[in-house]
């Protein structure tokens, strides 16, 4: 699946020029239940869809989320579009859950270990026996306890496919879509074409780092100031107005927020 999606993404440009009606979705972050709700909404509206990055990490179901999104991209490459967020990098996935989720995915024996010494948790002996019965029944459902074991090769395959994700989208020649936001280096959208994929790290490219990390600001006077996140900028209303005017665009849609 990763190889198939990688081939599709490699043929797409850094900036996707799309037309039509779109549903645009922000950060998923491993929330499979939210993703299912969103997919139902998309199906009911029979619309194309653009996801703005951050599919993995933080939530408990990163693997399920990225698998279903990649499956959709493979099946409907002209209707489903994915761009890159700041979490689709090894440096973030190694810290915020995706790598650990794959390497230690739902091993029943590891789950059972939580209850092996219930006295340490202040439980009574009766409660301890109940727990042991639960463990025995739980393990009995798995003839092969390694049925959910994945290797680091799977993680590496996802990280490699992430390196080909496009960076931005322009819809109907009016709407600029990006994960994070603006940069002093992005006076013209076409500057994004200069970034060469595959991209393994954002550390070496200030423009890329800015557009996947930056956030809006209410500051009235300073168009760009350092971002408290430690990456990217804070950009104000005037920076947005200037960018849209310079590129003959009407609006910008971004993600990179809790809501």
mmCIF file of C-alpha atoms in Angstrom:
data_model
loop_
_atom_site.group_PDB
_atom_site.id
_atom_site.type_symbol
_atom_site.label_atom_id
_atom_site.label_comp_id
_atom_site.label_asym_id
_atom_site.label_seq_id
_atom_site.Cartn_x
_atom_site.Cartn_y
_atom_site.Cartn_z
ATOM 1 C CA UNK A 1 0.000 0.000 0.000
ATOM 2 C CA UNK A 2 2.801 2.436 0.875
ATOM 3 C CA UNK A 3 4.591 1.673 -2.404
ATOM 4 C CA UNK A 4 1.447 2.166 -4.436
ATOM 5 C CA UNK A 5 0.653 5.502 -2.777
ATOM 6 C CA UNK A 6 4.270 6.593 -3.096
ATOM 7 C CA UNK A 7 4.076 6.105 -6.873
ATOM 8 C CA UNK A 8 0.935 8.259 -7.024
ATOM 9 C CA UNK A 9 2.375 11.022 -4.833
ATOM 10 C CA UNK A 10 5.641 11.108 -6.763
ATOM 11 C CA UNK A 11 3.717 12.058 -9.919
ATOM 12 C CA UNK A 12 1.968 14.964 -8.183
ATOM 13 C CA UNK A 13 3.524 18.440 -8.011
ATOM 14 C CA UNK A 14 4.593 20.254 -4.846
ATOM 15 C CA UNK A 15 1.563 22.492 -5.417
ATOM 16 C CA UNK A 16 -1.622 20.746 -6.514
ATOM 17 C CA UNK A 17 -3.830 22.850 -8.805
ATOM 18 C CA UNK A 18 -7.332 21.465 -8.282
ATOM 19 C CA UNK A 19 -10.825 22.400 -9.387
ATOM 20 C CA UNK A 20 -14.290 21.558 -8.133
ATOM 21 C CA UNK A 21 -16.100 21.386 -4.820
ATOM 22 C CA UNK A 22 -13.986 20.137 -1.917
ATOM 23 C CA UNK A 23 -14.400 19.178 1.697
ATOM 24 C CA UNK A 24 -11.200 20.256 3.474
ATOM 25 C CA UNK A 25 -10.095 18.440 6.625
ATOM 26 C CA UNK A 26 -7.607 19.546 9.275
ATOM 27 C CA UNK A 27 -5.473 17.480 11.641
ATOM 28 C CA UNK A 28 -6.556 13.867 12.224
ATOM 29 C CA UNK A 29 -3.784 12.910 14.680
ATOM 30 C CA UNK A 30 -4.691 9.259 15.099
ATOM 31 C CA UNK A 31 -8.336 9.873 16.006
ATOM 32 C CA UNK A 32 -9.972 7.024 14.113
ATOM 33 C CA UNK A 33 -13.469 7.684 15.449
ATOM 34 C CA UNK A 34 -13.352 11.284 14.232
ATOM 35 C CA UNK A 35 -12.005 10.117 10.886
ATOM 36 C CA UNK A 36 -14.918 7.693 10.454
ATOM 37 C CA UNK A 37 -17.374 10.485 11.255
ATOM 38 C CA UNK A 38 -15.678 12.736 8.692
ATOM 39 C CA UNK A 39 -15.657 10.000 6.048
ATOM 40 C CA UNK A 40 -19.384 9.485 6.550
ATOM 41 C CA UNK A 41 -19.923 13.217 5.987
ATOM 42 C CA UNK A 42 -17.801 13.076 2.819
ATOM 43 C CA UNK A 43 -19.768 10.099 1.516
ATOM 44 C CA UNK A 44 -23.102 11.777 2.207
ATOM 45 C CA UNK A 45 -22.000 14.878 0.305
ATOM 46 C CA UNK A 46 -20.290 12.944 -2.520
ATOM 47 C CA UNK A 47 -17.496 15.491 -2.613
ATOM 48 C CA UNK A 48 -13.806 15.465 -3.337
ATOM 49 C CA UNK A 49 -11.704 15.774 -0.202
ATOM 50 C CA UNK A 50 -8.424 17.406 0.762
ATOM 51 C CA UNK A 51 -6.627 16.462 3.978
ATOM 52 C CA UNK A 52 -4.182 19.067 5.283
ATOM 53 C CA UNK A 53 -1.660 16.847 7.078
ATOM 54 C CA UNK A 54 -0.930 15.558 10.600
ATOM 55 C CA UNK A 55 -2.592 12.181 10.101
ATOM 56 C CA UNK A 56 -0.527 10.406 12.774
ATOM 57 C CA UNK A 57 0.862 10.884 16.316
ATOM 58 C CA UNK A 58 -0.850 11.929 19.563
ATOM 59 C CA UNK A 59 -3.958 9.744 19.119
ATOM 60 C CA UNK A 60 -4.147 6.006 19.707
ATOM 61 C CA UNK A 61 -5.022 4.896 16.173
ATOM 62 C CA UNK A 62 -2.422 6.450 13.886
ATOM 63 C CA UNK A 63 -1.861 3.194 12.011
ATOM 64 C CA UNK A 64 -5.567 2.715 11.316
ATOM 65 C CA UNK A 65 -5.981 6.342 10.216
ATOM 66 C CA UNK A 66 -3.066 6.445 7.797
ATOM 67 C CA UNK A 67 -3.931 2.996 6.420
ATOM 68 C CA UNK A 68 -7.478 3.971 5.513
ATOM 69 C CA UNK A 69 -6.333 7.329 4.093
ATOM 70 C CA UNK A 70 -3.675 5.650 1.963
ATOM 71 C CA UNK A 71 -6.211 3.055 0.814
ATOM 72 C CA UNK A 72 -8.555 5.860 -0.240
ATOM 73 C CA UNK A 73 -5.734 7.647 -2.063
ATOM 74 C CA UNK A 74 -4.839 4.448 -3.902
ATOM 75 C CA UNK A 75 -8.456 3.759 -4.890
ATOM 76 C CA UNK A 76 -9.547 7.333 -5.702
ATOM 77 C CA UNK A 77 -6.407 9.333 -6.601
ATOM 78 C CA UNK A 78 -8.439 11.994 -8.442
ATOM 79 C CA UNK A 79 -10.876 12.539 -5.578
ATOM 80 C CA UNK A 80 -8.749 12.186 -2.440
ATOM 81 C CA UNK A 81 -5.756 14.439 -1.853
ATOM 82 C CA UNK A 82 -3.225 14.469 0.979
ATOM 83 C CA UNK A 83 -0.603 17.125 1.737
ATOM 84 C CA UNK A 84 2.169 17.159 4.279
ATOM 85 C CA UNK A 85 1.922 18.317 7.854
ATOM 86 C CA UNK A 86 4.723 18.895 10.331
ATOM 87 C CA UNK A 87 4.154 15.441 11.877
ATOM 88 C CA UNK A 88 4.787 13.440 8.709
ATOM 89 C CA UNK A 89 8.507 13.272 9.515
ATOM 90 C CA UNK A 90 10.575 10.691 11.377
ATOM 91 C CA UNK A 91 11.782 13.309 13.872
ATOM 92 C CA UNK A 92 8.189 13.900 15.035
ATOM 93 C CA UNK A 93 6.796 10.374 14.583
ATOM 94 C CA UNK A 94 9.613 8.998 16.751
ATOM 95 C CA UNK A 95 8.595 11.298 19.615
ATOM 96 C CA UNK A 96 4.818 11.593 19.479
ATOM 97 C CA UNK A 97 3.529 8.059 19.100
ATOM 98 C CA UNK A 98 3.378 6.742 15.542
ATOM 99 C CA UNK A 99 6.645 4.800 15.620
ATOM 100 C CA UNK A 100 5.973 3.379 19.068
ATOM 101 C CA UNK A 101 2.443 2.406 18.038
ATOM 102 C CA UNK A 102 3.765 0.302 15.152
ATOM 103 C CA UNK A 103 6.693 -1.275 17.003
ATOM 104 C CA UNK A 104 4.604 -2.196 20.076
ATOM 105 C CA UNK A 105 1.225 -2.611 18.420
ATOM 106 C CA UNK A 106 -1.398 -4.277 20.638
ATOM 107 C CA UNK A 107 0.614 -7.210 21.929
ATOM 108 C CA UNK A 108 -1.821 -9.189 24.160
ATOM 109 C CA UNK A 109 0.997 -10.391 26.415
ATOM 110 C CA UNK A 110 2.096 -6.829 27.059
ATOM 111 C CA UNK A 111 -1.497 -5.912 27.898
ATOM 112 C CA UNK A 112 -1.688 -8.812 30.347
ATOM 113 C CA UNK A 113 1.497 -7.726 32.104
ATOM 114 C CA UNK A 114 -0.392 -4.734 33.475
ATOM 115 C CA UNK A 115 -2.346 -7.088 35.741
ATOM 116 C CA UNK A 116 0.300 -9.670 36.669
ATOM 117 C CA UNK A 117 1.022 -8.140 40.081
ATOM 118 C CA UNK A 118 -2.275 -6.569 41.104
ATOM 119 C CA UNK A 119 -1.258 -6.441 44.787
ATOM 120 C CA UNK A 120 1.096 -3.641 43.842
ATOM 121 C CA UNK A 121 -1.933 -1.649 42.785
ATOM 122 C CA UNK A 122 -3.698 -2.158 46.091
ATOM 123 C CA UNK A 123 -6.183 -4.711 44.773
ATOM 124 C CA UNK A 124 -7.625 -7.461 46.940
ATOM 125 C CA UNK A 125 -6.783 -11.150 46.373
ATOM 126 C CA UNK A 126 -10.327 -11.716 45.110
ATOM 127 C CA UNK A 127 -9.844 -8.925 42.608
ATOM 128 C CA UNK A 128 -6.493 -10.449 41.673
ATOM 129 C CA UNK A 129 -8.132 -13.782 40.843
ATOM 130 C CA UNK A 130 -10.775 -12.031 38.759
ATOM 131 C CA UNK A 131 -8.021 -10.286 36.839
ATOM 132 C CA UNK A 132 -6.195 -13.574 36.191
ATOM 133 C CA UNK A 133 -9.390 -15.126 34.797
ATOM 134 C CA UNK A 134 -9.762 -12.103 32.542
ATOM 135 C CA UNK A 135 -6.164 -12.501 31.341
ATOM 136 C CA UNK A 136 -6.634 -16.203 30.616
ATOM 137 C CA UNK A 137 -9.812 -15.523 28.623
ATOM 138 C CA UNK A 138 -8.159 -12.657 26.801
ATOM 139 C CA UNK A 139 -5.146 -14.709 25.757
ATOM 140 C CA UNK A 140 -7.349 -17.643 24.762
ATOM 141 C CA UNK A 141 -8.679 -15.537 21.873
ATOM 142 C CA UNK A 142 -5.220 -15.398 20.315
ATOM 143 C CA UNK A 143 -3.823 -18.654 18.963
ATOM 144 C CA UNK A 144 -0.891 -16.697 17.610
ATOM 145 C CA UNK A 145 0.202 -14.012 20.048
ATOM 146 C CA UNK A 146 2.352 -12.466 17.326
ATOM 147 C CA UNK A 147 -0.617 -11.850 15.025
ATOM 148 C CA UNK A 148 -0.397 -8.081 15.630
ATOM 149 C CA UNK A 149 3.376 -7.747 15.612
ATOM 150 C CA UNK A 150 4.831 -5.380 13.023
ATOM 151 C CA UNK A 151 8.457 -4.648 12.256
ATOM 152 C CA UNK A 152 10.282 -1.380 11.844
ATOM 153 C CA UNK A 153 10.155 -2.009 8.082
ATOM 154 C CA UNK A 154 6.483 -1.008 8.121
ATOM 155 C CA UNK A 155 7.282 2.258 9.880
ATOM 156 C CA UNK A 156 10.098 2.945 7.416
ATOM 157 C CA UNK A 157 7.723 2.336 4.492
ATOM 158 C CA UNK A 158 5.274 4.943 5.803
ATOM 159 C CA UNK A 159 8.054 7.476 6.468
ATOM 160 C CA UNK A 160 9.373 7.013 2.926
ATOM 161 C CA UNK A 161 5.907 7.535 1.446
ATOM 162 C CA UNK A 162 5.478 10.675 3.589
ATOM 163 C CA UNK A 163 8.586 12.123 1.943
ATOM 164 C CA UNK A 164 6.664 12.412 -1.356
ATOM 165 C CA UNK A 165 3.593 14.207 0.003
ATOM 166 C CA UNK A 166 2.796 17.498 -1.794
ATOM 167 C CA UNK A 167 3.174 20.710 0.199
ATOM 168 C CA UNK A 168 0.270 22.951 -0.831
ATOM 169 C CA UNK A 169 -2.920 23.138 -2.897
ATOM 170 C CA UNK A 170 -4.662 25.879 -4.856
ATOM 171 C CA UNK A 171 -8.366 25.186 -5.405
ATOM 172 C CA UNK A 172 -10.332 26.873 -8.201
ATOM 173 C CA UNK A 173 -7.519 29.448 -8.641
ATOM 174 C CA UNK A 174 -8.778 31.232 -5.530
ATOM 175 C CA UNK A 175 -8.015 29.254 -2.374
ATOM 176 C CA UNK A 176 -4.542 28.511 -1.017
ATOM 177 C CA UNK A 177 -4.407 25.460 1.269
ATOM 178 C CA UNK A 178 -1.399 24.691 3.466
ATOM 179 C CA UNK A 179 -0.778 22.861 6.727
ATOM 180 C CA UNK A 180 0.843 25.634 8.769
ATOM 181 C CA UNK A 181 0.989 29.049 7.198
ATOM 182 C CA UNK A 182 3.090 31.786 5.651
ATOM 183 C CA UNK A 183 6.750 32.706 5.460
ATOM 184 C CA UNK A 184 8.784 35.763 4.533
ATOM 185 C CA UNK A 185 10.269 33.498 1.848
ATOM 186 C CA UNK A 186 6.827 32.821 0.338
ATOM 187 C CA UNK A 187 6.065 36.110 -1.391
ATOM 188 C CA UNK A 188 5.166 34.028 -4.463
ATOM 189 C CA UNK A 189 3.432 30.638 -4.239
ATOM 190 C CA UNK A 190 5.666 29.350 -7.039
ATOM 191 C CA UNK A 191 8.619 29.424 -4.624
ATOM 192 C CA UNK A 192 7.294 26.113 -3.295
ATOM 193 C CA UNK A 193 8.127 24.470 -6.617
ATOM 194 C CA UNK A 194 11.827 24.971 -5.817
ATOM 195 C CA UNK A 195 11.633 22.471 -2.948
ATOM 196 C CA UNK A 196 12.814 19.073 -4.155
ATOM 197 C CA UNK A 197 11.096 15.873 -3.063
ATOM 198 C CA UNK A 198 11.532 13.354 -1.530
ATOM 199 C CA UNK A 199 11.985 15.385 1.659
ATOM 200 C CA UNK A 200 13.299 13.569 4.716
ATOM 201 C CA UNK A 201 13.649 16.508 7.097
ATOM 202 C CA UNK A 202 12.385 20.062 7.434
ATOM 203 C CA UNK A 203 15.542 21.114 9.297
ATOM 204 C CA UNK A 204 17.472 22.075 6.158
ATOM 205 C CA UNK A 205 14.839 24.171 4.398
ATOM 206 C CA UNK A 206 13.571 27.352 6.073
ATOM 207 C CA UNK A 207 10.711 27.805 3.609
ATOM 208 C CA UNK A 208 9.399 24.286 4.127
ATOM 209 C CA UNK A 209 9.806 24.543 7.892
ATOM 210 C CA UNK A 210 7.850 27.809 7.919
ATOM 211 C CA UNK A 211 4.888 26.659 5.836
ATOM 212 C CA UNK A 212 4.335 23.508 7.917
ATOM 213 C CA UNK A 213 4.948 25.103 11.345
ATOM 214 C CA UNK A 214 3.714 28.719 11.208
ATOM 215 C CA UNK A 215 0.644 30.064 13.030
ATOM 216 C CA UNK A 216 -1.563 33.185 12.730
ATOM 217 C CA UNK A 217 -1.205 36.106 15.119
ATOM 218 C CA UNK A 218 -3.430 39.015 16.163
ATOM 219 C CA UNK A 219 -0.419 41.339 16.457
ATOM 220 C CA UNK A 220 -1.339 44.552 14.588
ATOM 221 C CA UNK A 221 2.099 45.839 13.631
ATOM 222 C CA UNK A 222 4.601 42.990 13.116
ATOM 223 C CA UNK A 223 3.801 40.896 10.052
ATOM 224 C CA UNK A 224 6.214 38.132 11.087
ATOM 225 C CA UNK A 225 7.656 37.258 14.502
ATOM 226 C CA UNK A 226 9.291 34.051 15.842
ATOM 227 C CA UNK A 227 6.840 31.272 16.697
ATOM 228 C CA UNK A 228 6.736 30.112 20.368
ATOM 229 C CA UNK A 229 6.617 26.538 19.001
ATOM 230 C CA UNK A 230 10.281 27.011 18.124
ATOM 231 C CA UNK A 231 9.656 26.527 14.389
ATOM 232 C CA UNK A 232 8.099 28.758 11.771
ATOM 233 C CA UNK A 233 6.611 32.231 12.319
ATOM 234 C CA UNK A 234 3.616 33.966 13.722
ATOM 235 C CA UNK A 235 2.072 35.897 10.820
ATOM 236 C CA UNK A 236 -0.579 38.598 11.134
ATOM 237 C CA UNK A 237 -3.572 39.746 9.096
ATOM 238 C CA UNK A 238 -1.495 42.130 6.975
ATOM 239 C CA UNK A 239 0.891 39.311 6.014
ATOM 240 C CA UNK A 240 -2.095 37.288 4.797
ATOM 241 C CA UNK A 241 -3.544 40.255 2.876
ATOM 242 C CA UNK A 242 -0.216 40.931 1.167
ATOM 243 C CA UNK A 243 0.299 37.278 0.259
ATOM 244 C CA UNK A 244 -3.179 36.915 -1.221
ATOM 245 C CA UNK A 245 -2.843 40.135 -3.218
ATOM 246 C CA UNK A 246 0.607 39.222 -4.568
ATOM 247 C CA UNK A 247 -0.695 35.848 -5.755
ATOM 248 C CA UNK A 248 -4.174 36.886 -6.960
ATOM 249 C CA UNK A 249 -5.869 34.657 -4.407
ATOM 250 C CA UNK A 250 -8.976 35.197 -2.290
ATOM 251 C CA UNK A 251 -8.405 33.120 0.837
ATOM 252 C CA UNK A 252 -6.109 30.800 2.742
ATOM 253 C CA UNK A 253 -7.211 27.635 4.550
ATOM 254 C CA UNK A 254 -4.863 26.001 7.048
ATOM 255 C CA UNK A 255 -4.817 23.347 9.770
ATOM 256 C CA UNK A 256 -2.139 22.908 12.516
ATOM 257 C CA UNK A 257 -4.590 23.717 15.336
ATOM 258 C CA UNK A 258 -6.473 21.789 18.002
ATOM 259 C CA UNK A 259 -9.760 23.044 16.535
#
